[in-house]
XYZ file of N, CA and C in Angstrom:
564
model
N 112.269 97.170 69.406
C 111.778 96.635 70.666
C 112.832 95.783 71.361
N 113.879 95.346 70.657
C 114.925 94.544 71.276
C 115.736 95.423 72.214
N 115.590 95.164 73.530
C 116.272 95.995 74.521
C 116.715 95.156 75.703
N 117.742 95.652 76.397
C 118.199 95.062 77.647
C 118.119 96.156 78.695
N 117.481 95.844 79.817
C 117.306 96.812 80.901
C 117.949 96.253 82.164
N 118.687 97.087 82.873
C 119.217 96.695 84.175
C 118.617 97.616 85.230
N 118.507 97.106 86.424
C 117.997 97.925 87.524
C 116.503 98.187 87.476
N 115.759 97.427 86.703
C 114.317 97.646 86.588
C 113.589 96.893 87.700
N 112.802 97.592 88.517
C 112.024 96.908 89.553
C 111.031 95.916 88.932
N 110.718 94.872 89.683
C 109.821 93.835 89.179
C 108.462 94.409 88.788
N 107.972 95.371 89.547
C 106.663 95.957 89.237
C 106.675 96.637 87.863
N 107.800 97.237 87.500
C 107.915 97.855 86.170
C 108.007 96.785 85.086
N 108.711 95.698 85.377
C 108.793 94.579 84.436
C 107.397 94.032 84.154
N 106.598 93.895 85.204
C 105.227 93.399 85.057
C 104.426 94.247 84.073
N 104.664 95.541 84.068
C 103.889 96.460 83.239
C 104.349 96.505 81.778
N 105.552 95.988 81.514
C 106.047 96.011 80.138
C 105.142 95.194 79.228
N 104.955 95.649 77.986
C 104.200 94.816 77.044
C 105.019 93.579 76.693
N 104.339 92.530 76.332
C 105.035 91.335 75.871
C 104.644 90.092 76.636
N 104.886 88.977 75.988
C 104.602 87.675 76.586
C 105.845 87.168 77.299
N 105.662 86.619 78.477
C 106.770 86.038 79.225
C 107.131 84.691 78.630
N 108.397 84.406 78.633
C 108.854 83.107 78.164
C 108.214 82.006 79.021
N 108.106 82.252 80.331
C 107.521 81.245 81.226
C 106.035 81.004 80.949
N 105.365 81.956 80.321
C 103.968 81.756 79.924
C 103.888 81.051 78.568
N 104.798 81.408 77.677
C 104.761 80.842 76.328
C 104.966 79.331 76.296
N 105.631 78.764 77.306
C 105.827 77.310 77.326
C 104.489 76.577 77.388
N 103.447 77.254 77.847
C 102.119 76.639 77.921
C 101.470 76.520 76.540
N 102.095 77.108 75.535
C 101.604 77.009 74.162
C 101.947 75.639 73.570
N 102.944 74.974 74.153
C 103.434 73.729 73.556
C 102.341 72.677 73.357
N 101.516 72.383 74.388
C 100.474 71.381 74.113
C 99.486 71.875 73.046
N 98.890 73.055 73.324
C 97.960 73.659 72.364
C 97.810 75.138 72.701
N 97.370 75.949 71.737
C 97.090 77.353 72.054
C 96.026 77.502 73.144
N 95.099 76.557 73.230
C 94.061 76.622 74.263
C 94.678 76.523 75.662
N 95.711 75.704 75.815
C 96.402 75.597 77.105
C 97.021 76.943 77.485
N 97.627 77.594 76.506
C 98.233 78.906 76.743
C 97.179 79.916 77.176
N 96.060 79.962 76.456
C 95.002 80.920 76.781
C 94.410 80.647 78.165
N 94.253 79.369 78.509
C 93.731 79.024 79.841
C 94.719 79.463 80.923
N 95.985 79.260 80.666
C 97.012 79.684 81.630
C 96.983 81.202 81.813
N 96.886 81.943 80.718
C 96.875 83.405 80.788
C 95.623 83.931 81.497
N 94.505 83.221 81.340
C 93.246 83.669 81.944
C 93.207 83.390 83.448
N 93.965 82.397 83.893
C 93.963 82.034 85.317
C 94.728 83.089 86.114
N 94.276 83.356 87.341
C 95.028 84.321 88.161
C 96.422 83.779 88.466
N 97.406 84.673 88.490
C 98.780 84.283 88.799
C 98.842 83.923 90.286
N 99.285 82.709 90.556
C 99.309 82.197 91.923
C 100.731 82.237 92.463
N 100.876 82.784 93.654
C 102.160 82.744 94.335
C 102.053 81.679 95.408
N 102.734 80.580 95.202
C 102.682 79.468 96.139
C 103.618 79.730 97.310
N 103.245 79.269 98.513
C 104.106 79.500 99.685
C 105.537 78.988 99.486
N 105.696 77.874 98.767
C 107.041 77.332 98.570
C 107.918 78.236 97.695
N 107.304 79.159 96.962
C 108.094 80.092 96.164
C 108.924 81.014 97.051
N 108.469 81.231 98.286
C 109.205 82.113 99.201
C 110.621 81.605 99.424
N 110.797 80.287 99.482
C 112.130 79.720 99.678
C 113.008 80.041 98.476
N 112.469 79.864 97.276
C 113.237 80.181 96.072
C 113.603 81.647 95.990
N 112.655 82.512 96.310
C 112.935 83.952 96.281
C 113.989 84.319 97.321
N 113.870 83.726 98.515
C 114.831 84.028 99.581
C 116.229 83.549 99.197
N 116.330 82.338 98.632
C 117.638 81.834 98.214
C 118.221 82.735 97.127
N 117.397 83.111 96.189
C 117.811 84.016 95.113
C 118.433 85.276 95.709
N 117.772 85.851 96.698
C 118.276 87.074 97.326
C 119.571 86.804 98.093
N 119.611 85.716 98.868
C 120.819 85.402 99.630
C 122.034 85.188 98.729
N 121.833 84.594 97.564
C 122.945 84.286 96.662
C 123.350 85.501 95.828
N 122.376 86.192 95.249
C 122.697 87.260 94.296
C 122.720 88.664 94.903
N 121.887 88.888 95.917
C 121.793 90.227 96.502
C 121.653 90.144 98.025
N 122.640 89.553 98.694
C 122.510 89.339 100.140
C 122.302 90.625 100.942
N 122.790 91.736 100.432
C 122.616 93.021 101.111
C 121.145 93.462 101.159
N 120.288 92.850 100.339
C 118.864 93.217 100.318
C 117.991 92.281 101.158
N 118.583 91.236 101.717
C 117.780 90.222 102.403
C 116.960 90.805 103.553
N 117.590 91.539 104.448
C 116.877 92.068 105.620
C 115.771 93.049 105.239
N 115.933 93.723 104.102
C 114.888 94.644 103.621
C 113.645 93.894 103.161
N 113.838 92.695 102.620
C 112.739 92.001 101.977
C 112.125 90.847 102.729
N 112.767 90.415 103.829
C 112.285 89.211 104.517
C 112.185 89.407 106.013
N 111.178 88.773 106.569
C 111.002 88.709 108.013
C 111.080 87.233 108.378
N 112.128 86.875 109.139
C 112.287 85.490 109.572
C 111.490 85.322 110.857
N 110.521 84.424 110.810
C 109.659 84.186 111.967
C 110.422 83.410 113.027
N 110.050 83.611 114.280
C 110.758 82.896 115.343
C 110.533 81.390 115.257
N 111.510 80.666 115.727
C 111.403 79.211 115.791
C 110.188 78.850 116.641
N 109.404 77.896 116.195
C 108.213 77.494 116.934
C 106.949 78.249 116.545
N 107.069 79.196 115.619
C 105.876 79.914 115.155
C 104.968 78.919 114.436
N 103.664 79.051 114.600
C 102.767 78.091 113.936
C 102.747 78.285 112.427
N 102.488 77.202 111.710
C 102.340 77.282 110.258
C 101.120 78.118 109.926
N 101.185 78.797 108.791
C 100.035 79.575 108.324
C 98.912 78.593 107.990
N 97.693 78.834 108.466
C 96.587 77.924 108.136
C 96.351 77.868 106.630
N 96.057 76.690 106.134
C 95.781 76.500 104.709
C 94.360 76.971 104.401
N 94.067 77.160 103.129
C 92.707 77.542 102.724
C 91.704 76.492 103.187
N 92.103 75.245 103.108
C 91.211 74.150 103.528
C 90.904 74.240 105.031
N 91.938 74.520 105.821
C 91.719 74.663 107.267
C 90.834 75.868 107.572
N 91.035 76.949 106.840
C 90.241 78.156 107.067
C 88.778 77.959 106.673
N 88.527 77.076 105.711
C 87.162 76.840 105.241
C 86.356 75.956 106.194
N 87.031 75.311 107.129
C 86.325 74.433 108.066
C 85.407 75.257 108.972
N 84.204 74.759 109.176
C 83.276 75.476 110.058
C 83.631 75.261 111.526
N 84.154 74.080 111.833
C 84.620 73.811 113.199
C 86.124 73.588 113.146
N 86.855 74.521 113.759
C 88.322 74.436 113.754
C 88.800 74.014 115.135
N 89.901 73.243 115.146
C 90.457 72.865 116.446
C 91.259 74.030 117.018
N 91.652 73.907 118.265
C 92.343 74.993 118.972
C 93.670 75.348 118.305
N 94.363 74.345 117.775
C 95.656 74.593 117.130
C 95.482 75.499 115.900
N 94.452 75.230 115.115
C 94.196 76.056 113.934
C 93.759 77.456 114.354
N 92.926 77.541 115.371
C 92.483 78.857 115.866
C 93.670 79.670 116.369
N 94.581 79.025 117.112
C 95.774 79.720 117.613
C 96.649 80.192 116.456
N 96.815 79.330 115.443
C 97.619 79.696 114.275
C 96.983 80.874 113.539
N 95.661 80.839 113.399
C 94.950 81.922 112.729
C 95.139 83.242 113.484
N 95.027 83.184 114.794
C 95.216 84.383 115.614
C 96.650 84.926 115.460
N 97.628 84.029 115.500
C 99.032 84.425 115.348
C 99.257 85.116 113.998
N 98.789 84.479 112.911
C 99.009 85.029 111.580
C 98.230 86.318 111.350
N 97.080 86.456 111.964
C 96.326 87.709 111.864
C 97.132 88.839 112.492
N 97.738 88.566 113.654
C 98.577 89.578 114.320
C 99.812 89.904 113.484
N 100.472 88.880 112.956
C 101.691 89.091 112.163
C 101.377 89.915 110.912
N 100.326 89.538 110.209
C 99.994 90.234 108.966
C 99.517 91.662 109.205
N 98.963 91.930 110.368
C 98.510 93.283 110.684
C 99.657 94.143 111.209
N 100.769 93.533 111.556
C 101.907 94.243 112.142
C 102.665 95.084 111.144
N 103.642 95.788 111.668
C 104.488 96.658 110.859
C 105.663 95.853 110.305
N 105.430 95.182 109.213
C 106.500 94.397 108.609
C 106.940 94.988 107.279
N 106.361 96.112 106.896
C 106.799 96.829 105.710
C 106.711 96.054 104.413
N 105.731 95.158 104.295
C 105.564 94.415 103.059
C 106.594 93.316 102.850
N 107.301 92.938 103.895
C 108.312 91.885 103.773
C 107.659 90.527 103.576
N 108.400 89.632 102.896
C 107.948 88.250 102.782
C 108.287 87.535 104.078
N 107.395 86.646 104.496
C 107.625 85.878 105.717
C 108.376 84.605 105.390
N 109.298 84.233 106.259
C 110.073 83.017 106.096
C 110.174 82.349 107.462
N 109.827 81.067 107.517
C 109.934 80.374 108.801
C 111.412 80.194 109.146
N 111.680 79.994 110.431
C 113.057 79.763 110.874
C 113.634 78.536 110.167
N 112.814 77.497 110.005
C 113.254 76.268 109.333
C 113.605 76.549 107.867
N 112.757 77.308 107.174
C 113.020 77.641 105.774
C 114.245 78.541 105.639
N 114.417 79.453 106.590
C 115.588 80.327 106.586
C 116.871 79.502 106.748
N 116.847 78.551 107.673
C 118.009 77.670 107.871
C 118.307 76.894 106.596
N 117.259 76.397 105.932
C 117.444 75.657 104.680
C 118.062 76.561 103.613
N 117.563 77.791 103.499
C 118.103 78.740 102.515
C 119.567 79.057 102.805
N 119.880 79.254 104.066
C 121.275 79.548 104.429
C 122.173 78.364 104.086
N 121.681 77.148 104.320
C 122.454 75.961 103.971
C 122.684 75.856 102.473
N 121.631 76.134 101.682
C 121.779 76.088 100.223
C 122.733 77.178 99.738
N 122.594 78.387 100.295
C 123.474 79.497 99.900
C 124.923 79.170 100.250
N 125.131 78.543 101.397
C 126.483 78.152 101.802
C 127.055 77.102 100.845
N 126.226 76.155 100.436
C 126.677 75.137 99.477
C 127.061 75.767 98.142
N 126.279 76.729 97.700
C 126.585 77.427 96.449
C 127.893 78.196 96.588
N 128.085 78.830 97.750
C 129.302 79.608 97.979
C 130.545 78.712 97.987
N 130.386 77.459 98.382
C 131.517 76.525 98.428
C 131.739 75.803 97.104
N 130.797 75.928 96.176
C 130.890 75.218 94.903
C 131.771 76.008 93.931
N 132.863 75.381 93.516
C 133.830 76.053 92.647
C 133.211 76.516 91.325
N 132.410 75.662 90.724
C 131.798 75.998 89.431
C 130.857 77.195 89.571
N 130.047 77.185 90.621
C 129.134 78.321 90.841
C 129.918 79.606 91.067
N 130.952 79.527 91.875
C 131.727 80.727 92.184
C 132.470 81.267 90.971
N 132.792 80.378 90.029
C 133.452 80.822 88.800
C 132.578 81.864 88.096
N 131.268 81.695 88.146
C 130.351 82.650 87.507
C 129.968 83.782 88.448
N 129.643 83.427 89.691
C 129.159 84.444 90.621
C 130.228 85.473 90.987
N 131.494 85.104 90.846
C 132.565 86.046 91.183
C 132.856 87.026 90.043
N 132.284 86.789 88.877
C 132.494 87.691 87.732
C 131.609 88.924 87.863
N 132.058 90.009 87.264
C 131.251 91.236 87.246
C 129.992 90.991 86.420
N 128.926 91.654 86.782
C 127.698 91.498 86.012
C 126.538 92.253 86.623
N 125.363 91.911 86.143
C 124.135 92.572 86.581
C 123.122 91.515 87.008
N 122.367 91.843 88.043
C 121.275 90.979 88.491
C 119.950 91.538 87.985
N 118.982 90.649 87.823
C 117.626 91.031 87.406
C 117.646 91.811 86.094
N 118.188 91.198 85.078
C 118.306 91.831 83.766
C 117.056 91.519 82.942
N 116.412 92.555 82.460
C 115.200 92.406 81.660
C 115.571 92.496 80.181
N 115.089 91.534 79.416
C 115.331 91.507 77.977
C 113.978 91.518 77.278
N 113.819 92.398 76.307
C 112.592 92.442 75.499
C 112.980 92.310 74.034
N 112.136 91.655 73.270
C 112.394 91.475 71.842
C 111.097 91.136 71.129
N 111.130 91.282 69.830
C 110.014 90.884 68.978
C 110.455 89.646 68.208
N 109.677 88.576 68.334
C 109.999 87.344 67.627
C 109.864 87.604 66.128
N 110.939 87.384 65.367
C 110.884 87.717 63.937
C 109.915 86.846 63.142
N 109.661 85.635 63.603
C 108.789 84.729 62.853
C 107.314 85.022 63.078
N 106.964 85.372 64.325
C 105.543 85.559 64.651
C 105.142 87.009 64.860
N 106.131 87.878 65.118
C 105.823 89.269 65.428
C 105.380 89.466 66.868
N 105.426 88.402 67.687
C 105.002 88.488 69.089
C 106.089 89.193 69.903
N 105.671 90.180 70.698
C 106.586 90.873 71.596
C 106.783 89.969 72.812
N 108.036 89.726 73.171
C 108.369 88.821 74.273
C 109.218 89.546 75.312
N 109.234 88.991 76.511
C 110.069 89.555 77.567
C 110.489 88.436 78.515
N 111.637 88.653 79.156
C 112.083 87.730 80.192
C 112.967 88.489 81.159
N 113.098 87.904 82.338
C 113.921 88.511 83.380
C 114.965 87.489 83.793
N 116.222 87.787 83.487
C 117.322 86.900 83.838
C 117.727 87.139 85.284
N 118.017 86.067 85.998
C 118.486 86.245 87.371
C 119.770 87.064 87.397
N 120.712 86.693 86.539
C 121.984 87.408 86.517
C 122.683 87.187 85.181
N 123.310 88.226 84.694
C 124.094 88.181 83.462
C 125.510 88.597 83.845
N 126.487 87.712 83.590
C 127.861 87.944 84.048
C 128.839 87.976 82.872
N 129.878 88.794 82.995
C 130.980 88.816 82.031
C 131.953 87.735 82.476
N 132.166 86.754 81.645
C 133.058 85.652 82.027
C 134.386 85.778 81.295
N 135.373 85.047 81.784
C 136.706 85.127 81.186
C 136.641 84.762 79.708
N 137.458 85.406 78.926
C 137.452 85.177 77.490
C 136.505 86.117 76.759
N 135.854 87.025 77.490
C 134.981 88.015 76.861
C 133.556 87.562 76.617
N 133.191 86.387 77.094
C 131.833 85.897 76.885
C 130.876 86.348 77.978
N 129.637 85.925 77.829
C 128.605 86.214 78.827
C 128.142 84.909 79.445
N 127.836 84.960 80.719
C 127.303 83.797 81.416
C 125.980 84.143 82.060
N 125.014 83.248 81.965
C 123.716 83.438 82.607
C 123.704 82.628 83.894
N 123.248 83.240 84.963
C 123.092 82.548 86.239
C 121.611 82.496 86.516
N 121.097 81.300 86.759
C 119.681 81.097 87.050
C 119.591 80.302 88.349
N 119.132 80.937 89.407
C 119.033 80.284 90.714
C 117.679 79.593 90.810
N 117.711 78.282 91.022
C 116.477 77.490 91.115
C 116.530 76.604 92.350
N 115.357 76.328 92.876
C 115.225 75.357 93.965
C 114.294 74.254 93.488
N 114.352 73.131 94.177
C 113.479 71.998 93.867
C 113.170 71.261 95.156
N 112.085 70.508 95.138
C 111.709 69.747 96.325
C 112.774 68.720 96.670
N 113.424 68.152 95.655
C 114.541 67.243 95.882
C 115.499 67.361 94.704
N 116.725 66.912 94.898
C 117.756 67.067 93.874
C 117.419 66.351 92.584
N 116.615 65.317 92.637
C 116.276 64.556 91.432
C 115.219 65.226 90.573
N 114.447 66.184 91.125
C 113.348 66.772 90.354
C 113.782 67.915 89.492
């Protein structure tokens, strides 16, 4: 079961048997925490779009236009679940709802939406990474993006899987892992 896969679409990774490393960390407090996490629906938070967009801009910039639709500056924010649940909505929320209904019904080919402000932030972060000598030392090396690794834990027999952002051949014949992450602030 120990395998390394390159070029595997995320949907195929999802279908692979095995526990994700990111899920297994929930086992640390108790097995009950892990089971509760696994039973809960997987939530994609709006702020994840920034991380995904930065990931694409840094590792696969040629795919950005295929996967993202940058909304025009001044586009209204998507109404929150709380705003949508209100029985009496103000005009601003109604206008935002109408805008997002039109956008989501449009021909966007399944692209992720990114506000102009978030796009500018992603471009700024990508530019900072491009100017960082240490980052470029790894990113300039040959390698593969979105590398899937599967293995069976020898101690427990549990089949595991993970998806590396990038695996690079570094000088001296070693391997380097690149993991692109974002945070609300540099201290977090």
